[in-house]
CSV table of C-alpha atoms in Angstrom, one decimal:
chain,number,residue,atom,x,y,z
A,623,MET,CA,13.6,35.1,8.0
A,624,ALA,CA,10.1,32.8,7.8
A,625,ALA,CA,11.6,32.4,4.5
A,626,PHE,CA,15.5,31.8,5.6
A,627,HIS,CA,14.2,29.1,8.0
A,628,SER,CA,12.0,27.4,4.9
A,629,SER,CA,14.6,27.3,2.8
A,630,LYS,CA,16.9,25.7,4.9
A,631,ILE,CA,15.3,23.1,6.3
A,632,ALA,CA,13.8,22.3,2.1
A,633,LEU,CA,18.5,22.4,1.9
A,634,LEU,CA,18.4,19.9,4.8
A,635,LEU,CA,15.6,17.8,3.1
A,636,PHE,CA,17.7,18.2,-0.4
A,637,LEU,CA,20.7,16.9,1.7
A,638,LEU,CA,20.1,14.3,3.7
A,639,PRO,CA,18.5,10.9,1.6
A,640,VAL,CA,22.0,11.6,0.1
A,641,LEU,CA,23.8,11.6,2.8
A,642,LEU,CA,22.7,8.4,4.7
A,643,PHE,CA,22.6,6.9,1.1
A,644,VAL,CA,26.2,7.3,1.2
A,645,LEU,CA,26.4,6.2,4.4
A,646,ALA,CA,24.8,3.0,4.1
A,647,MET,CA,26.6,2.2,0.1
A,648,PRO,CA,29.5,0.1,2.1
A,649,ALA,CA,27.2,-2.2,4.0
A,650,LEU,CA,24.8,-2.4,0.9
A,651,ILE,CA,27.6,-3.2,-1.7
A,652,SER,CA,27.8,-7.1,0.0
A,653,PRO,CA,24.4,-7.8,0.5
A,654,LEU,CA,23.7,-6.8,-3.1
A,655,SER,CA,26.3,-8.6,-4.5
A,656,THR,CA,24.9,-11.5,-2.8
A,657,TYR,CA,21.7,-11.3,-4.8
A,658,LEU,CA,22.9,-10.8,-8.0
A,659,LEU,CA,24.6,-13.9,-7.7
A,660,GLU,CA,21.8,-15.7,-6.5
A,661,GLN,CA,19.6,-14.2,-9.3
A,662,LYS,CA,22.3,-15.6,-11.6
A,663,MET,CA,21.9,-19.2,-10.4
A,664,ARG,CA,18.0,-18.3,-10.6
A,665,GLU,CA,18.4,-17.7,-14.4
A,666,VAL,CA,21.1,-20.8,-14.6
A,667,THR,CA,18.2,-23.7,-13.1
A,668,ALA,CA,15.4,-22.1,-15.4
A,669,TYR,CA,17.3,-22.3,-18.8
A,670,LEU,CA,18.7,-25.7,-18.2
A,671,ASP,CA,14.5,-26.6,-17.3
A,672,THR,CA,13.4,-25.0,-19.9
A,673,ARG,CA,16.0,-26.7,-22.2
A,674,SER,CA,15.9,-29.8,-21.1
A,675,GLN,CA,12.1,-30.2,-22.4
A,676,ALA,CA,13.0,-28.9,-25.7
A,677,VAL,CA,15.6,-31.3,-25.9
A,678,ASP,CA,13.6,-34.2,-24.7
A,679,ASN,CA,11.1,-33.3,-27.5
A,680,ILE,CA,13.4,-32.6,-29.9
A,681,ILE,CA,14.9,-36.6,-29.0
A,682,THR,CA,12.2,-38.4,-28.9
A,683,ARG,CA,10.4,-36.7,-32.4
A,684,GLN,CA,13.4,-37.6,-34.3
A,685,LEU,CA,14.1,-40.9,-33.0
A,686,ALA,CA,10.4,-41.7,-33.5
A,687,GLY,CA,10.9,-41.2,-37.4
A,688,LEU,CA,14.8,-42.4,-37.9
A,689,ARG,CA,15.8,-45.0,-40.4
A,690,PHE,CA,19.6,-44.4,-39.6
A,691,ASP,CA,20.4,-45.0,-43.8
A,692,CYS,CA,21.1,-41.5,-43.9
A,693,GLY,CA,19.1,-41.5,-46.9
A,694,LEU,CA,16.4,-38.3,-47.8
A,695,GLY,CA,14.1,-39.2,-45.3
A,696,ASP,CA,17.3,-39.1,-42.6
A,697,MET,CA,18.6,-36.2,-43.9
A,698,ALA,CA,14.9,-34.2,-44.5
A,699,LEU,CA,14.7,-35.1,-41.0
A,700,LEU,CA,17.6,-34.1,-39.2
A,701,ARG,CA,17.7,-30.7,-41.4
A,702,GLU,CA,13.6,-29.9,-40.5
A,703,PRO,CA,13.3,-26.5,-39.3
A,704,LYS,CA,11.0,-27.4,-36.7
A,705,TYR,CA,13.7,-29.1,-35.2
A,706,TYR,CA,17.0,-26.2,-35.3
A,707,SER,CA,17.2,-24.8,-31.8
A,708,ARG,CA,19.4,-23.1,-29.4
A,709,TYR,CA,19.9,-25.9,-27.2
A,710,ILE,CA,21.0,-28.5,-30.1
A,711,ARG,CA,24.5,-27.6,-31.9
A,712,MET,CA,24.1,-30.6,-34.0
A,713,THR,CA,22.5,-34.1,-34.7
A,714,GLY,CA,24.1,-37.1,-36.3
A,715,VAL,CA,23.2,-40.9,-37.1
A,716,SER,CA,26.0,-43.5,-37.5
A,717,ASN,CA,24.5,-46.9,-38.7
A,718,ALA,CA,26.4,-50.6,-38.2
A,719,GLU,CA,27.8,-50.4,-42.1
A,720,ASN,CA,29.5,-47.2,-40.9
A,721,ILE,CA,27.4,-44.9,-42.5
A,722,SER,CA,27.3,-41.8,-41.0
A,723,CYS,CA,25.4,-37.9,-41.7
A,724,SER,CA,24.6,-35.5,-40.0
A,725,SER,CA,22.8,-32.3,-39.8
A,726,VAL,CA,26.1,-30.1,-41.2
A,727,GLY,CA,26.9,-32.5,-43.5
A,728,MET,CA,27.5,-36.0,-44.4
A,729,PRO,CA,30.3,-38.3,-44.0
A,730,PHE,CA,31.9,-37.8,-41.0
A,731,ASP,CA,34.4,-39.2,-38.2
A,732,SER,CA,32.6,-41.4,-35.7
A,733,GLU,CA,35.0,-42.6,-33.2
A,734,TYR,CA,34.7,-40.6,-30.9
A,735,LEU,CA,30.5,-41.5,-30.5
A,736,GLN,CA,32.2,-45.7,-29.8
A,737,ALA,CA,30.9,-46.6,-26.3
A,738,PRO,CA,29.8,-49.5,-24.6
A,739,ALA,CA,27.7,-52.0,-26.8
A,740,ALA,CA,25.0,-50.9,-24.8
A,741,ASP,CA,21.8,-50.1,-25.8
A,742,GLY,CA,19.8,-47.1,-25.0
A,743,PHE,CA,21.2,-43.3,-24.1
A,744,THR,CA,24.0,-42.6,-23.0
A,745,LEU,CA,25.9,-39.2,-21.7
A,746,LYS,CA,29.3,-38.0,-22.5
A,747,ASN,CA,31.8,-35.6,-23.7
A,748,THR,CA,32.6,-34.3,-26.8
A,749,PRO,CA,36.6,-34.7,-27.6
A,750,ARG,CA,38.6,-31.4,-26.2
A,751,TYR,CA,40.2,-29.5,-28.7
A,752,GLU,CA,42.8,-27.3,-27.9
A,753,GLY,CA,41.1,-23.5,-27.7
A,754,THR,CA,37.4,-24.7,-27.8
A,755,ASP,CA,35.0,-25.8,-25.1
A,756,SER,CA,34.2,-29.6,-24.6
A,757,GLU,CA,30.1,-29.7,-24.3
A,758,LEU,CA,28.2,-32.9,-22.8
A,759,MET,CA,26.3,-35.1,-26.2
A,760,VAL,CA,23.3,-37.6,-25.7
A,761,ARG,CA,23.8,-40.7,-27.1
A,762,TYR,CA,21.4,-43.3,-28.3
A,763,GLN,CA,22.6,-46.5,-29.3
A,764,MET,CA,20.2,-49.4,-31.1
A,765,GLN,CA,21.0,-52.6,-32.4
A,766,GLY,CA,24.4,-51.4,-33.8
A,767,ASN,CA,22.3,-47.7,-34.7
A,768,ILE,CA,24.0,-44.7,-33.3
A,769,ALA,CA,22.4,-41.3,-33.0
A,770,PHE,CA,23.9,-38.6,-31.2
A,771,TRP,CA,23.0,-34.9,-30.1
A,772,VAL,CA,25.5,-32.5,-28.8
A,773,LEU,CA,24.2,-30.3,-26.4
A,774,ASP,CA,25.4,-26.1,-27.3
A,775,SER,CA,26.9,-24.7,-24.2
A,776,SER,CA,27.4,-21.2,-25.9
A,777,TRP,CA,24.1,-20.1,-23.8
A,778,VAL,CA,26.4,-20.1,-20.7
A,779,TRP,CA,28.9,-17.8,-21.4
A,780,GLU,CA,25.9,-15.8,-22.3
A,781,LEU,CA,24.3,-15.7,-19.4
A,782,ILE,CA,26.9,-15.3,-17.6
A,783,GLU,CA,28.8,-12.2,-19.3
A,784,ARG,CA,25.3,-10.6,-20.1
A,785,ASP,CA,25.0,-6.8,-17.8
A,786,CYS,CA,28.6,-7.8,-16.6
A,787,THR,CA,31.9,-8.8,-18.0
A,788,GLY,CA,33.6,-11.6,-16.3
A,789,CYS,CA,32.0,-10.9,-12.9
A,790,PHE,CA,30.8,-14.9,-12.9
A,791,LEU,CA,32.1,-18.4,-13.1
A,792,LEU,CA,30.0,-21.2,-13.4
A,793,SER,CA,30.8,-24.4,-13.0
A,794,PHE,CA,29.1,-28.3,-13.7
A,795,HIS,CA,30.8,-31.4,-11.5
A,796,TYR,CA,29.1,-35.2,-12.7
A,797,PRO,CA,30.6,-37.1,-9.8
A,798,GLY,CA,30.8,-41.1,-10.4
A,799,SER,CA,29.5,-40.4,-13.8
A,800,GLY,CA,32.6,-40.0,-16.0
A,801,ILE,CA,31.3,-36.8,-17.5
A,802,ASP,CA,34.3,-34.6,-17.4
A,803,SER,CA,33.7,-31.1,-15.6
A,804,LEU,CA,32.7,-28.4,-17.8
A,805,GLU,CA,33.9,-24.5,-16.0
A,806,ARG,CA,32.8,-21.4,-18.2
A,807,GLY,CA,33.4,-18.0,-16.7
A,808,ASN,CA,36.2,-16.0,-15.2
A,809,THR,CA,38.3,-18.7,-13.6
A,810,ALA,CA,40.2,-16.6,-11.5
A,811,ILE,CA,37.4,-15.8,-9.1
A,812,PRO,CA,37.8,-19.1,-6.6
A,813,ARG,CA,41.2,-18.0,-5.7
A,814,GLU,CA,40.1,-13.8,-4.8
A,815,GLN,CA,40.2,-13.2,-1.3
A,816,GLY,CA,36.4,-12.8,0.0
A,817,ALA,CA,34.8,-15.1,-3.6
A,818,MET,CA,31.7,-15.9,-3.0
A,819,LEU,CA,29.8,-18.8,-4.3
A,820,ILE,CA,26.5,-21.0,-4.1
A,821,GLU,CA,26.1,-24.5,-4.7
A,822,GLN,CA,23.6,-25.7,-5.9
A,823,GLU,CA,22.5,-30.7,-6.7
A,824,LYS,CA,20.1,-31.4,-9.0
A,825,ILE,CA,19.3,-34.2,-10.6
A,826,GLN,CA,20.0,-34.6,-15.0
A,827,GLN,CA,18.8,-36.1,-17.0
A,828,HIS,CA,17.0,-36.5,-20.6
A,829,ILE,CA,14.6,-38.7,-22.4
A,830,GLY,CA,15.4,-42.2,-21.7
A,831,GLN,CA,19.0,-41.1,-20.1
A,832,PRO,CA,20.3,-42.5,-17.1
A,833,PRO,CA,20.3,-40.0,-14.2
A,834,VAL,CA,23.0,-38.0,-13.5
A,835,VAL,CA,24.0,-35.6,-10.5
A,836,ASN,CA,25.0,-32.7,-11.4
A,837,GLN,CA,26.2,-30.3,-9.1
A,838,GLN,CA,26.6,-26.9,-10.0
A,839,GLN,CA,28.8,-23.6,-8.0
A,840,LEU,CA,28.0,-20.3,-9.3
A,841,TRP,CA,31.3,-17.9,-8.4
A,842,GLY,CA,31.1,-14.7,-8.0
A,843,GLY,CA,34.3,-11.9,-6.5
A,844,GLN,CA,35.5,-9.1,-7.4
A,845,ILE,CA,34.7,-8.0,-10.5
A,846,LEU,CA,30.8,-8.7,-8.9
A,847,GLN,CA,31.1,-6.4,-6.1
A,848,GLU,CA,32.8,-3.7,-8.0
A,849,HIS,CA,29.5,-4.0,-10.6
A,850,ALA,CA,27.5,-3.6,-7.3
A,851,GLN,CA,28.8,-0.9,-6.4
A,852,ALA,CA,28.6,1.0,-10.0
A,853,LEU,CA,24.9,0.1,-9.7
A,854,LEU,CA,24.3,1.4,-6.1
A,855,TRP,CA,25.9,4.4,-7.4
A,856,ARG,CA,23.9,4.7,-10.7
A,857,TRP,CA,19.9,3.3,-9.2
A,858,GLY,CA,20.5,4.0,-6.2
A,859,GLY,CA,22.7,7.5,-6.3
A,860,GLY,CA,20.3,8.7,-8.9
A,861,GLY,CA,17.5,8.0,-6.7
A,862,SER,CA,18.1,9.3,-3.5
A,863,VAL,CA,19.5,12.5,-5.8
A,864,VAL,CA,15.3,12.2,-7.0
A,865,PHE,CA,13.6,11.1,-4.0
A,866,SER,CA,15.4,14.1,-2.5
A,867,LEU,CA,13.7,16.5,-4.8
A,868,ILE,CA,10.8,15.4,-4.1
A,869,LEU,CA,11.2,15.5,-0.6
A,870,ALA,CA,12.0,19.4,-0.5
A,871,ALA,CA,10.0,20.0,-3.4
A,872,GLY,CA,7.2,18.1,-1.6
A,873,TYR,CA,8.0,20.5,1.7
A,874,HIS,CA,7.9,23.4,-0.6
A,875,HIS,CA,4.4,23.0,-2.3
A,876,SER,CA,3.1,21.3,1.5
A,877,ARG,CA,4.7,24.4,2.8
A,878,ARG,CA,2.8,27.1,-0.1
A,879,TYR,CA,-0.1,24.9,0.3
A,880,ARG,CA,-0.6,25.7,3.8
A,881,ASN,CA,-0.3,29.5,3.9
A,882,THR,CA,-2.2,29.6,0.7
A,883,ILE,CA,-5.2,27.9,1.8
A,884,GLY,CA,-4.5,29.4,5.3
A,885,GLY,CA,-5.1,32.8,4.1
A,886,LEU,CA,-7.9,31.4,2.0
A,887,ILE,CA,-9.6,31.0,5.2
A,888,ARG,CA,-9.0,33.8,6.4
A,889,GLN,CA,-9.8,36.1,4.1
A,890,SER,CA,-13.3,33.7,3.5
A,891,VAL,CA,-13.5,34.3,7.7
A,892,LYS,CA,-14.1,38.3,6.5
A,893,ASP,CA,-16.3,37.2,3.7
A,894,GLU,CA,-18.3,35.7,5.8
A,895,ASP,CA,-18.3,32.8,3.5
A,896,PHE,CA,-18.7,29.3,6.5
A,897,ILE,CA,-22.6,28.6,6.7
A,898,PRO,CA,-23.9,26.4,8.6
A,899,TYR,CA,-25.6,23.1,7.6
A,900,TYR,CA,-28.1,21.5,10.0
A,901,GLN,CA,-28.2,17.6,10.3
A,902,PRO,CA,-31.8,16.6,12.1
A,903,VAL,CA,-32.0,14.3,15.7
A,904,VAL,CA,-34.7,12.5,15.5
A,905,ASP,CA,-36.6,11.4,18.5
A,906,SER,CA,-37.0,8.1,17.4
A,907,ARG,CA,-40.5,6.8,19.4
A,908,SER,CA,-42.4,9.6,17.6
A,909,GLN,CA,-40.2,9.7,14.1
A,910,LYS,CA,-40.3,14.2,15.0
A,911,VAL,CA,-37.1,16.1,14.7
A,912,VAL,CA,-36.0,17.8,18.6
A,913,GLY,CA,-33.3,19.5,17.7
A,914,TYR,CA,-30.1,20.0,15.0
A,915,GLU,CA,-26.1,20.0,15.2
A,916,VAL,CA,-24.7,22.3,13.2
A,917,LEU,CA,-22.5,21.3,9.9
A,918,VAL,CA,-19.8,24.3,9.3
A,919,ARG,CA,-19.5,24.7,5.2
A,920,TRP,CA,-16.8,26.2,3.8
A,921,LYS,CA,-19.1,28.1,0.4
A,922,LYS,CA,-16.1,28.9,-1.6
A,923,GLY,CA,-16.9,30.2,-5.3
A,924,GLY,CA,-20.0,27.7,-6.7
A,925,GLU,CA,-19.0,24.6,-4.6
A,926,LEU,CA,-19.1,23.7,-0.5
A,927,ILE,CA,-15.9,22.3,0.8
A,928,THR,CA,-16.2,20.0,3.5
A,929,PRO,CA,-14.7,20.6,7.4
A,930,ASP,CA,-12.4,17.9,6.9
A,931,GLN,CA,-10.9,19.5,3.5
A,932,PHE,CA,-10.0,22.5,6.0
A,933,ILE,CA,-10.2,22.4,9.8
A,934,PRO,CA,-7.2,21.0,9.7
A,935,ALA,CA,-5.3,24.3,8.3
A,936,ALA,CA,-8.1,26.1,10.1
A,937,GLU,CA,-6.9,25.2,13.4
A,938,THR,CA,-3.1,25.5,11.5
A,939,GLU,CA,-4.5,29.1,10.8
A,940,GLY,CA,-5.8,29.6,14.8
A,941,LEU,CA,-9.0,30.2,13.0
A,942,VAL,CA,-10.9,28.0,14.0
A,943,GLY,CA,-12.9,30.2,17.0
A,944,GLU,CA,-13.4,33.2,14.4
A,945,ILE,CA,-15.4,30.9,11.9
A,946,THR,CA,-17.6,29.0,14.7
A,947,MET,CA,-18.5,32.9,16.2
A,948,GLN,CA,-19.3,33.3,12.6
A,949,LEU,CA,-21.6,30.3,12.4
A,950,LEU,CA,-23.2,31.1,15.5
A,951,ASN,CA,-24.1,34.5,14.1
A,952,HIS,CA,-26.5,32.9,11.0
A,953,VAL,CA,-27.2,30.7,13.7
A,954,LEU,CA,-28.9,33.5,16.0
A,955,HIS,CA,-30.5,34.7,12.5
A,956,ASP,CA,-32.5,31.2,11.8
A,957,LEU,CA,-34.0,30.4,14.7
A,958,GLU,CA,-35.4,33.0,14.3
A,959,GLN,CA,-37.3,30.7,11.8
A,960,LEU,CA,-37.0,27.0,13.4
A,961,ASP,CA,-39.9,26.1,15.5
A,962,LYS,CA,-39.5,27.2,18.5
A,963,THR,CA,-39.7,23.5,20.3
A,964,HIS,CA,-36.4,23.1,18.7
A,965,TRP,CA,-32.8,23.4,19.4
A,966,VAL,CA,-29.4,23.6,18.0
A,967,SER,CA,-25.8,22.5,19.2
A,968,ILE,CA,-22.7,23.7,18.0
A,969,ASN,CA,-19.3,22.0,18.1
A,970,LEU,CA,-16.5,23.7,20.3
A,971,VAL,CA,-13.1,23.3,20.3
A,972,ALA,CA,-10.8,23.4,23.3
A,973,GLU,CA,-9.9,27.3,22.6
A,974,HIS,CA,-13.7,27.5,23.5
A,975,VAL,CA,-14.1,27.0,26.4
A,976,GLU,CA,-10.1,26.9,27.5
A,977,THR,CA,-10.5,30.8,27.0
A,978,ASP,CA,-13.3,33.4,27.6
A,979,CYS,CA,-13.7,34.3,24.2
A,980,LEU,CA,-17.1,32.4,23.6
A,981,PHE,CA,-18.2,33.9,27.4
A,982,ARG,CA,-17.5,37.4,26.4
A,983,TRP,CA,-19.3,36.7,22.9
A,984,LEU,CA,-22.6,35.4,24.1
A,985,GLN,CA,-22.2,38.1,27.2
A,986,GLU,CA,-22.0,41.1,24.5
A,987,ARG,CA,-25.0,39.8,22.8
A,988,GLN,CA,-27.5,38.9,25.6
A,989,TRP,CA,-27.0,35.4,26.2
A,990,PRO,CA,-29.1,34.6,22.8
A,991,TRP,CA,-30.9,32.0,23.2
A,992,SER,CA,-29.8,30.1,26.0
A,993,ASP,CA,-32.6,27.9,26.6
A,994,ARG,CA,-32.0,26.6,22.9
A,995,ILE,CA,-29.0,26.5,22.6
A,996,LYS,CA,-26.8,23.4,23.6
A,997,PHE,CA,-22.6,23.1,23.0
A,998,GLU,CA,-20.5,20.1,22.4
A,999,LEU,CA,-17.2,19.2,23.3
A,1000,THR,CA,-15.2,17.4,20.7
A,1001,GLU,CA,-13.1,15.2,22.1
A,1002,ARG,CA,-10.8,14.4,19.0
A,1003,VAL,CA,-8.6,17.9,20.2
A,1004,PRO,CA,-7.6,17.4,24.2
A,1005,ILE,CA,-8.6,20.3,26.8
A,1006,LYS,CA,-5.8,20.7,28.3
A,1007,ASN,CA,-6.9,22.9,31.2
A,1008,LEU,CA,-10.0,21.2,32.7
A,1009,HIS,CA,-9.9,24.1,35.7
A,1010,HIS,CA,-10.7,26.3,33.2
A,1011,ALA,CA,-12.7,24.4,31.0
A,1012,ASP,CA,-14.9,24.0,33.9
A,1013,LYS,CA,-15.3,27.4,35.2
A,1014,HIS,CA,-16.2,28.8,31.7
A,1015,ILE,CA,-18.5,26.1,31.3
A,1016,THR,CA,-20.3,26.4,34.9
A,1017,ALA,CA,-20.4,30.1,33.7
A,1018,LEU,CA,-22.3,29.7,30.9
A,1019,ILE,CA,-24.8,26.5,32.2
A,1020,GLU,CA,-25.4,29.3,35.1
A,1021,ARG,CA,-27.1,30.9,32.3
A,1022,GLY,CA,-29.1,28.7,30.7
A,1023,TYR,CA,-26.9,27.5,28.0
A,1024,GLN,CA,-26.1,23.3,28.3
A,1025,PHE,CA,-23.1,21.3,27.3
A,1026,LYS,CA,-22.8,17.6,25.5
A,1027,ILE,CA,-19.7,15.8,25.2
A,1028,ASP,CA,-19.3,14.8,21.1
A,1029,ASP,CA,-17.6,12.2,19.5
A,1030,PHE,CA,-17.6,10.1,23.0
A,1031,GLY,CA,-15.0,7.5,23.3
A,1032,VAL,CA,-13.1,8.3,20.9
A,1033,GLY,CA,-10.7,11.0,22.1
A,1034,TYR,CA,-8.9,12.2,25.1
A,1035,GLY,CA,-11.5,13.0,27.1
A,1036,GLY,CA,-13.7,9.9,27.6
A,1037,PHE,CA,-14.4,9.9,31.4
A,1038,VAL,CA,-12.3,12.1,32.5
A,1039,TYR,CA,-14.3,15.1,31.8
A,1040,LEU,CA,-17.7,13.4,33.2
A,1041,GLN,CA,-16.2,13.8,35.7
A,1042,LYS,CA,-14.5,17.0,36.1
A,1043,LEU,CA,-17.2,19.3,33.4
A,1044,ASN,CA,-20.4,20.5,34.4
A,1045,VAL,CA,-22.1,18.1,30.7
A,1046,GLU,CA,-26.0,16.7,30.7
A,1047,GLY,CA,-25.7,14.6,27.8
A,1048,ILE,CA,-23.3,13.1,25.4
A,1049,LYS,CA,-22.8,12.0,21.8
A,1050,ILE,CA,-22.3,8.6,21.0
A,1051,ASP,CA,-19.9,8.1,17.9
A,1052,LYS,CA,-20.5,6.7,14.7
A,1053,ILE,CA,-17.5,4.0,15.1
A,1054,PHE,CA,-19.5,2.4,18.0
A,1055,ILE,CA,-22.9,2.5,16.6
A,1056,ASP,CA,-21.5,0.5,13.3
A,1057,THR,CA,-20.4,-2.3,15.3
A,1058,ILE,CA,-24.1,-2.7,16.2
A,1059,GLY,CA,-25.1,-6.3,14.9
A,1060,THR,CA,-21.9,-7.4,14.4
A,1061,SER,CA,-19.5,-9.0,16.7
A,1062,ASP,CA,-16.7,-6.6,16.7
A,1063,ALA,CA,-15.4,-6.4,20.2
A,1064,LYS,CA,-16.8,-2.2,20.6
A,1065,ARG,CA,-20.0,-3.3,20.5
A,1066,ARG,CA,-19.4,-4.2,24.3
A,1067,VAL,CA,-17.9,-0.6,24.6
A,1068,LEU,CA,-21.6,0.7,23.2
A,1069,ASP,CA,-23.4,-1.2,25.1
A,1070,SER,CA,-21.2,0.1,28.6
A,1071,ILE,CA,-21.5,3.7,27.5
A,1072,ILE,CA,-24.5,2.9,27.6
A,1073,ILE,CA,-25.3,1.9,30.5
A,1074,SER,CA,-23.1,4.6,32.3
A,1075,ALA,CA,-24.4,7.3,30.3
A,1076,HIS,CA,-28.3,6.1,32.4
A,1077,GLN,CA,-27.3,5.7,35.4
A,1078,VAL,CA,-25.7,9.1,36.1
A,1079,ASN,CA,-29.2,10.6,34.3
A,1080,MET,CA,-27.4,12.0,31.0
A,1081,SER,CA,-28.8,11.8,28.2
A,1082,VAL,CA,-27.4,10.4,25.2
A,1083,ILE,CA,-28.0,10.9,21.5
A,1084,ALA,CA,-26.5,7.8,18.7
A,1085,GLU,CA,-25.4,9.6,15.9
A,1086,GLY,CA,-24.2,7.8,12.5
A,1087,VAL,CA,-26.8,5.7,12.3
A,1088,GLU,CA,-28.2,4.7,8.8
A,1089,THR,CA,-30.2,1.3,9.6
A,1090,PHE,CA,-33.4,1.2,11.1
A,1091,SER,CA,-31.9,-1.9,12.6
A,1092,GLN,CA,-29.4,0.3,15.0
A,1093,VAL,CA,-32.2,2.3,16.0
A,1094,ASP,CA,-34.2,-0.2,16.4
A,1095,TYR,CA,-31.0,-1.9,18.9
A,1096,LEU,CA,-30.7,2.1,20.0
A,1097,ALA,CA,-34.2,1.8,21.3
A,1098,GLN,CA,-34.2,-1.2,23.3
A,1099,ARG,CA,-31.9,0.0,25.0
A,1100,HIS,CA,-33.7,3.3,25.8
A,1101,VAL,CA,-32.1,6.0,23.7
A,1102,TYR,CA,-34.0,7.0,21.3
A,1103,LEU,CA,-32.2,10.9,19.7
A,1104,ILE,CA,-30.7,9.7,16.5
A,1105,GLN,CA,-29.1,11.4,14.2
A,1106,GLY,CA,-27.7,9.8,11.2
A,1107,TYR,CA,-28.4,9.3,7.2
A,1108,VAL,CA,-31.5,6.9,8.3
A,1109,TYR,CA,-33.1,9.7,8.7
A,1110,TYR,CA,-31.5,13.2,7.1
A,1111,ARG,CA,-28.1,14.3,5.9
A,1112,PRO,CA,-27.0,17.5,6.6
A,1113,MET,CA,-28.7,20.7,4.9
A,1114,ALA,CA,-29.2,23.6,4.1
A,1115,ILE,CA,-31.7,26.1,6.7
A,1116,SER,CA,-33.9,26.6,3.6
A,1117,SER,CA,-34.2,22.8,3.4
A,1118,VAL,CA,-35.0,22.2,7.3
A,1119,LEU,CA,-38.0,24.6,6.7
A,1120,GLY,CA,-39.7,22.9,4.4
A,1121,LEU,CA,-39.0,19.0,6.2
A,1122,PRO,CA,-42.0,17.2,6.8
A,1123,GLU,CA,-43.6,16.7,10.6
A,1124,ARG,CA,-43.1,13.5,11.1
A,1125,ALA,CA,-39.3,12.0,9.7
A,1126,GLN,CA,-40.4,7.8,8.9
A,1127,GLY,CA,-39.3,7.0,5.0
A,1128,ALA,CA,-38.7,10.3,4.4
A,1129,THR,CA,-35.4,10.7,3.8
A,1130,ARG,CA,-33.2,7.2,3.2
A,1131,SER,CA,-33.3,8.7,-0.6
A,1132,GLN,CA,-33.1,12.3,0.3
A,1133,PRO,CA,-29.5,14.0,-1.3
A,1134,ALA,CA,-26.8,15.6,0.2
A,1135,GLU,CA,-26.6,19.3,0.1
């Protein structure tokens, strides 16, 4: 039944992205068409800017070397390979004696070069012949000598027809200049219903030439929208299917992983593969160890796995209680070896105090080490039934056990636990300790927590302490019980038994185990 339910969820996860894409498809066509139109205009603008720089460079260099006599020097210059360019279709000269030559041959009919007698640069159209497009020509005249450069416009067709035939119409207008408008592309688009238009105005000017206003218009119509729709089906449809497959496969993998790790955890509980690691708590006044927090490690094969990698799965499988009891079995044995004045503190979750499982476990063992075992209630998982929790905690306190609140200030309970539960102390979370020496606003919260705890005579332990400046800051506020890398990392019982009497200066470089 569970497998059938899992398959239905996987099928739903597979179908959902595809269905959402199909439903969204009509609304996506217009935005994508607009984007394609804008992108094409950006390509046109970039091409014109590049062409302008290249043409100016060619004109400047050739003018500097032309003799206007169509001799060998002029012909060599007109046909110099380094001046061959996709931007210029033809270059030529004509002098006062009506001698002419060009990059494609000599002589040629130069009547269309005629212009007002004023010297300098002008911009004009080439003659329009049937079946051909007119192009722009840059013309230079000086003392009867003329040079000209016909700008190749074939790039326009290449650019607007690239990837999508008939999608665009590009037109250039030069108001007040005497230059004819130029138009390239699908001329039917402006008459289509819903045709899209982008306009922009640029100042077009080549070297020495008076500036000319160039009004550019780019049209997109029905064919562009059909192209956008095809792109959406190609990329969006295919992408949604791929995403659906990944989502469904990820669900199956996740479920398999959870089931697999759950099975491994369950087997490891039976094999007693969960062991305690101890992190010493040091009194900073004497630099002596006074107790330890018990931290669980999963001994899987030859490696040790930290709690963040398996506790969520253990909670899902309902195995945290069993793991804790397994740790307690180890702790009962280890306490025989530890200094008689040292205590150990064990983390509990809501399950341990909302039910009588912990109470019964300790009762069955005749209330062992009640003067040396302490319990920490984590705030990261909320206690839902505070009434039952308080009843069980009180019953254990009456047997001599003590309770603290772990990770104080970062979870669900906080001051509510202090009011509702019979606890004797708190442990300040590392997130607040890290604010020491900074301008972080949480440092004020740290000070408030310390003051509040002192006012009700609660013990305070600072965990996650990493520097001696943090130790000094806490000591100034009468917090002396320190847990953190500044003194010791978590370690196996064998390492604990070999610790020196005093902790100062002994552990900052100690490797983790």
